[in-house]
mmCIF file of C-alpha atoms in Angstrom:
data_model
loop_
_atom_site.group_PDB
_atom_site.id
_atom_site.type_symbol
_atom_site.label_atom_id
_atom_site.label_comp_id
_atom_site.label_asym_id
_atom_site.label_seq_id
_atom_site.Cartn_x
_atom_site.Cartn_y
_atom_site.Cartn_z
ATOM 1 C CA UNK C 1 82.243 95.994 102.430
ATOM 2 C CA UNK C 2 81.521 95.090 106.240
ATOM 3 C CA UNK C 3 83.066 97.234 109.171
ATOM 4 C CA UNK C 4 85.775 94.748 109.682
ATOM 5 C CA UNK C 5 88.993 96.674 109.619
ATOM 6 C CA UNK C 6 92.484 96.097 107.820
ATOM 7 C CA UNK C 7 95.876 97.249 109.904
ATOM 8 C CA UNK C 8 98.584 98.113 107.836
ATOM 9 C CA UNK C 9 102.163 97.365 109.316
ATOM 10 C CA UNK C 10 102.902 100.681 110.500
ATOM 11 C CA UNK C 11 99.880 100.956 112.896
ATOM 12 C CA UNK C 12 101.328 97.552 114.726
ATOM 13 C CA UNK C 13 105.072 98.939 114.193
ATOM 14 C CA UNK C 14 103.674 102.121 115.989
ATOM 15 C CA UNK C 15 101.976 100.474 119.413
ATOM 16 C CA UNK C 16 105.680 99.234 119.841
ATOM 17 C CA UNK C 17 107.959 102.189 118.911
ATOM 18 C CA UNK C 18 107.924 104.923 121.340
ATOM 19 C CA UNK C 19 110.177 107.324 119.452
ATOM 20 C CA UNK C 20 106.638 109.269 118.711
ATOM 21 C CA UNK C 21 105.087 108.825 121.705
ATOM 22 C CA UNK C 22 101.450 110.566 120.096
ATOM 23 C CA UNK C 23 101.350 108.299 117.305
ATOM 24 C CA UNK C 24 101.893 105.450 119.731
ATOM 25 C CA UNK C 25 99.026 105.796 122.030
ATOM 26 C CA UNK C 26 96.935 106.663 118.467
ATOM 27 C CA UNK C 27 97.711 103.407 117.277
ATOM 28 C CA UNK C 28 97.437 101.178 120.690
ATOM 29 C CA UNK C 29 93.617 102.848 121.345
ATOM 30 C CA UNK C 30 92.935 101.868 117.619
ATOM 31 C CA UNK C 31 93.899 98.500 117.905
ATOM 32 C CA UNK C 32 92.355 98.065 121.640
ATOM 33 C CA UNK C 33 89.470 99.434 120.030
ATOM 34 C CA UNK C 34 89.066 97.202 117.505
ATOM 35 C CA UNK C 35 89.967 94.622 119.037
ATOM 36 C CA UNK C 36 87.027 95.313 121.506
ATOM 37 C CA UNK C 37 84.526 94.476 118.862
ATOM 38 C CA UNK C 38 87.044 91.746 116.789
ATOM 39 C CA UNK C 39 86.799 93.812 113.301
ATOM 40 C CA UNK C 40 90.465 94.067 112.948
ATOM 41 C CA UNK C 41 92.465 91.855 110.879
ATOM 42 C CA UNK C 42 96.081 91.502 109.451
ATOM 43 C CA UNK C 43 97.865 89.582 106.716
ATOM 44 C CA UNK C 44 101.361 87.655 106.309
ATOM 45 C CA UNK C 45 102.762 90.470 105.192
ATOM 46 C CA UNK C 46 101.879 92.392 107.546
ATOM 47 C CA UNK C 47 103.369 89.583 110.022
ATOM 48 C CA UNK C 48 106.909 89.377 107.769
ATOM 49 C CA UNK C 49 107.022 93.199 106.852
ATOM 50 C CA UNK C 50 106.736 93.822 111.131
ATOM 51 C CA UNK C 51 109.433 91.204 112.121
ATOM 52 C CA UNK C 52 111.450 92.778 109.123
ATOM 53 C CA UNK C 53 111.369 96.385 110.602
ATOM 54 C CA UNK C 54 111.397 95.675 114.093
ATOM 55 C CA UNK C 55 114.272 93.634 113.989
ATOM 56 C CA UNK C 56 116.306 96.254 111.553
ATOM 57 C CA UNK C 57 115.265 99.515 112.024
ATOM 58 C CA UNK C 58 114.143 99.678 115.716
ATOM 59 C CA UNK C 59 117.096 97.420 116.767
ATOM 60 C CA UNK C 60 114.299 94.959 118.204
ATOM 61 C CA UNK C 61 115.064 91.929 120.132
ATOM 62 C CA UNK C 62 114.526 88.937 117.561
ATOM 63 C CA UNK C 63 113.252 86.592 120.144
ATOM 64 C CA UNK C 64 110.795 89.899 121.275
ATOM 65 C CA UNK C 65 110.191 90.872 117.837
ATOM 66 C CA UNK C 66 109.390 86.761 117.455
ATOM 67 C CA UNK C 67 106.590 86.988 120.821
ATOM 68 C CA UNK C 68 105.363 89.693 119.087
ATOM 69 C CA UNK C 69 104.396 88.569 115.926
ATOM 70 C CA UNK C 70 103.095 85.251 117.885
ATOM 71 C CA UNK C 71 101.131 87.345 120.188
ATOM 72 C CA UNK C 72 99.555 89.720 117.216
ATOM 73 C CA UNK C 73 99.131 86.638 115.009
ATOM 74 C CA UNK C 74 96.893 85.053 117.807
ATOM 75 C CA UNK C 75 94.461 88.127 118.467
ATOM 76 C CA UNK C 76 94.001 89.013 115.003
ATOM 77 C CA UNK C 77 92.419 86.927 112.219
ATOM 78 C CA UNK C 78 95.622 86.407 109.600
ATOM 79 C CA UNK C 79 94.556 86.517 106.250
ATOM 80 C CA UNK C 80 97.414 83.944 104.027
ATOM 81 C CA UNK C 81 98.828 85.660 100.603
ATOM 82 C CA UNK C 82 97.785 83.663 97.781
ATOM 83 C CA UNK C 83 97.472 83.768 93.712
ATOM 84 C CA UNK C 84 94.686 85.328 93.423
ATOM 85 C CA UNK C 85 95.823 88.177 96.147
ATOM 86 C CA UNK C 86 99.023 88.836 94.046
ATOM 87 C CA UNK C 87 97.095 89.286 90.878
ATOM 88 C CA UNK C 88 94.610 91.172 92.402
ATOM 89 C CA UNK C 89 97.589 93.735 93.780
ATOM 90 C CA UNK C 90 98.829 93.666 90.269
ATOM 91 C CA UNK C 91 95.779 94.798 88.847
ATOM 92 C CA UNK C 92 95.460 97.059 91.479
ATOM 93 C CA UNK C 93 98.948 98.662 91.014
ATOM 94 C CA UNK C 94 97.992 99.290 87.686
ATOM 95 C CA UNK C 95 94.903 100.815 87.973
ATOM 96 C CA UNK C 96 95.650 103.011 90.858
ATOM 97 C CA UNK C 97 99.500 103.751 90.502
ATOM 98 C CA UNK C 98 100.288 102.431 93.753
ATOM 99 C CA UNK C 99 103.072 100.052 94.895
ATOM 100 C CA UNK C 100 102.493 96.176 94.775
ATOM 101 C CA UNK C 101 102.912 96.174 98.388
ATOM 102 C CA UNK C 102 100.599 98.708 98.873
ATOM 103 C CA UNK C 103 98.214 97.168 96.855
ATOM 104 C CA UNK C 104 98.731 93.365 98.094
ATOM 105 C CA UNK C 105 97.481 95.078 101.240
ATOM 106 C CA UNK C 106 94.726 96.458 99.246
ATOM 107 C CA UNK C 107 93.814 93.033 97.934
ATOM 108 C CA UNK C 108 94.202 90.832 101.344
ATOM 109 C CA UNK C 109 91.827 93.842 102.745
ATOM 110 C CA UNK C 110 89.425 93.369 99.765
ATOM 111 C CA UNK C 111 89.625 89.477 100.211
ATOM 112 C CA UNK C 112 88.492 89.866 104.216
ATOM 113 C CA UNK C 113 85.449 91.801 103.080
ATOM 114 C CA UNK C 114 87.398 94.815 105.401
ATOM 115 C CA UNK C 115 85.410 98.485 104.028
ATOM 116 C CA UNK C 116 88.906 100.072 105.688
ATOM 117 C CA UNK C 117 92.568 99.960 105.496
ATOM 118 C CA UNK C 118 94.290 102.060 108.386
ATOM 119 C CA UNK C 119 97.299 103.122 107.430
ATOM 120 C CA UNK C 120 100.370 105.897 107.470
ATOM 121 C CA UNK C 121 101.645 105.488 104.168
ATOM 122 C CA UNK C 122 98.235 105.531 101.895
ATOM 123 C CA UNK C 123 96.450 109.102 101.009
ATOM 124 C CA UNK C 124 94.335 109.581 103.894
ATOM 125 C CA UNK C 125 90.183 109.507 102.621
ATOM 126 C CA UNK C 126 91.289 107.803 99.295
ATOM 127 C CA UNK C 127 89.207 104.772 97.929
ATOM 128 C CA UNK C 128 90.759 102.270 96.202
ATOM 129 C CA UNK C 129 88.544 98.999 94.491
ATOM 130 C CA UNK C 130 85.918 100.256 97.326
ATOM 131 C CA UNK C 131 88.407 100.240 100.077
ATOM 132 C CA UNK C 132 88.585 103.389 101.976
ATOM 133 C CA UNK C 133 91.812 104.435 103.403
ATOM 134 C CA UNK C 134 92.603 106.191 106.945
ATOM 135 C CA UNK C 135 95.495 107.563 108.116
ATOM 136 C CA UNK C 136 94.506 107.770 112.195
ATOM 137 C CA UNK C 137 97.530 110.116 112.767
ATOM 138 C CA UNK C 138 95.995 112.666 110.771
#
């Protein structure tokens, strides 16, 4: 796997909500950072799981929430779901115990050659199908 660098929802959900304001400047210097040397990238889901919680739990704006989703969707590379992703999860989900959404993030990161999934909600140093996950909160 490369250096390129998977963002789970939560990290972009984070650079908006200032509830914790810590984890908030955590996640905006990781993204600025990797957006510095363009190794970040996202998926759909990640794009549809954002509007989804922005919109609902942080009482978000829709037509903000929308600019937002335009605006990460044009400065990261979006990888699209398919087929072979959503078996891949499966198999993943299996093997590992881990939620299909979990793992569909797994397997998008796996299919953009990323060696690293940031992320809140996976066990922090873990490697899953030679994807290492990091928790940048921690």
């Amino acid at each position: 796997m490369s250096g390129k660098a998977f963002l789970d929802t939560n990290i972009l959900l984070y650079c908006f909500d200032n509830a914790d304001s810590r984890k908030q400047e955590l996640a905006r210097n990781l993204v600025n950072s990797l957006l510095d040397v363009d190794s970040a990238r996202i998926s759909t889901q990640t794009l549809q799981e954002y509007y989804n919680v922005i919109t609902k739990k942080l009482k978000c704006d829709k037509k903000e929430a929308l600019k937002n989703v335009e605006r990460y969707s044009e400065i990261f590379p979006v990888h699209t779901n398919t087929v072979k992703d959503i078996l891949s999860a499966i198999s993943i989900s299996v093997k590992n115990k881990l939620s299909f959404y979990d793992s569909l993030i797994i397997a998008a990161a796996k299919a953009e050659a990323c060696g690293t999934v940031y992320s809140e909600d996976l066990n922090d140093g873990q490697k899953v199908d030679g994807v290492k996950i990091v928790n940048p909160f921690k």
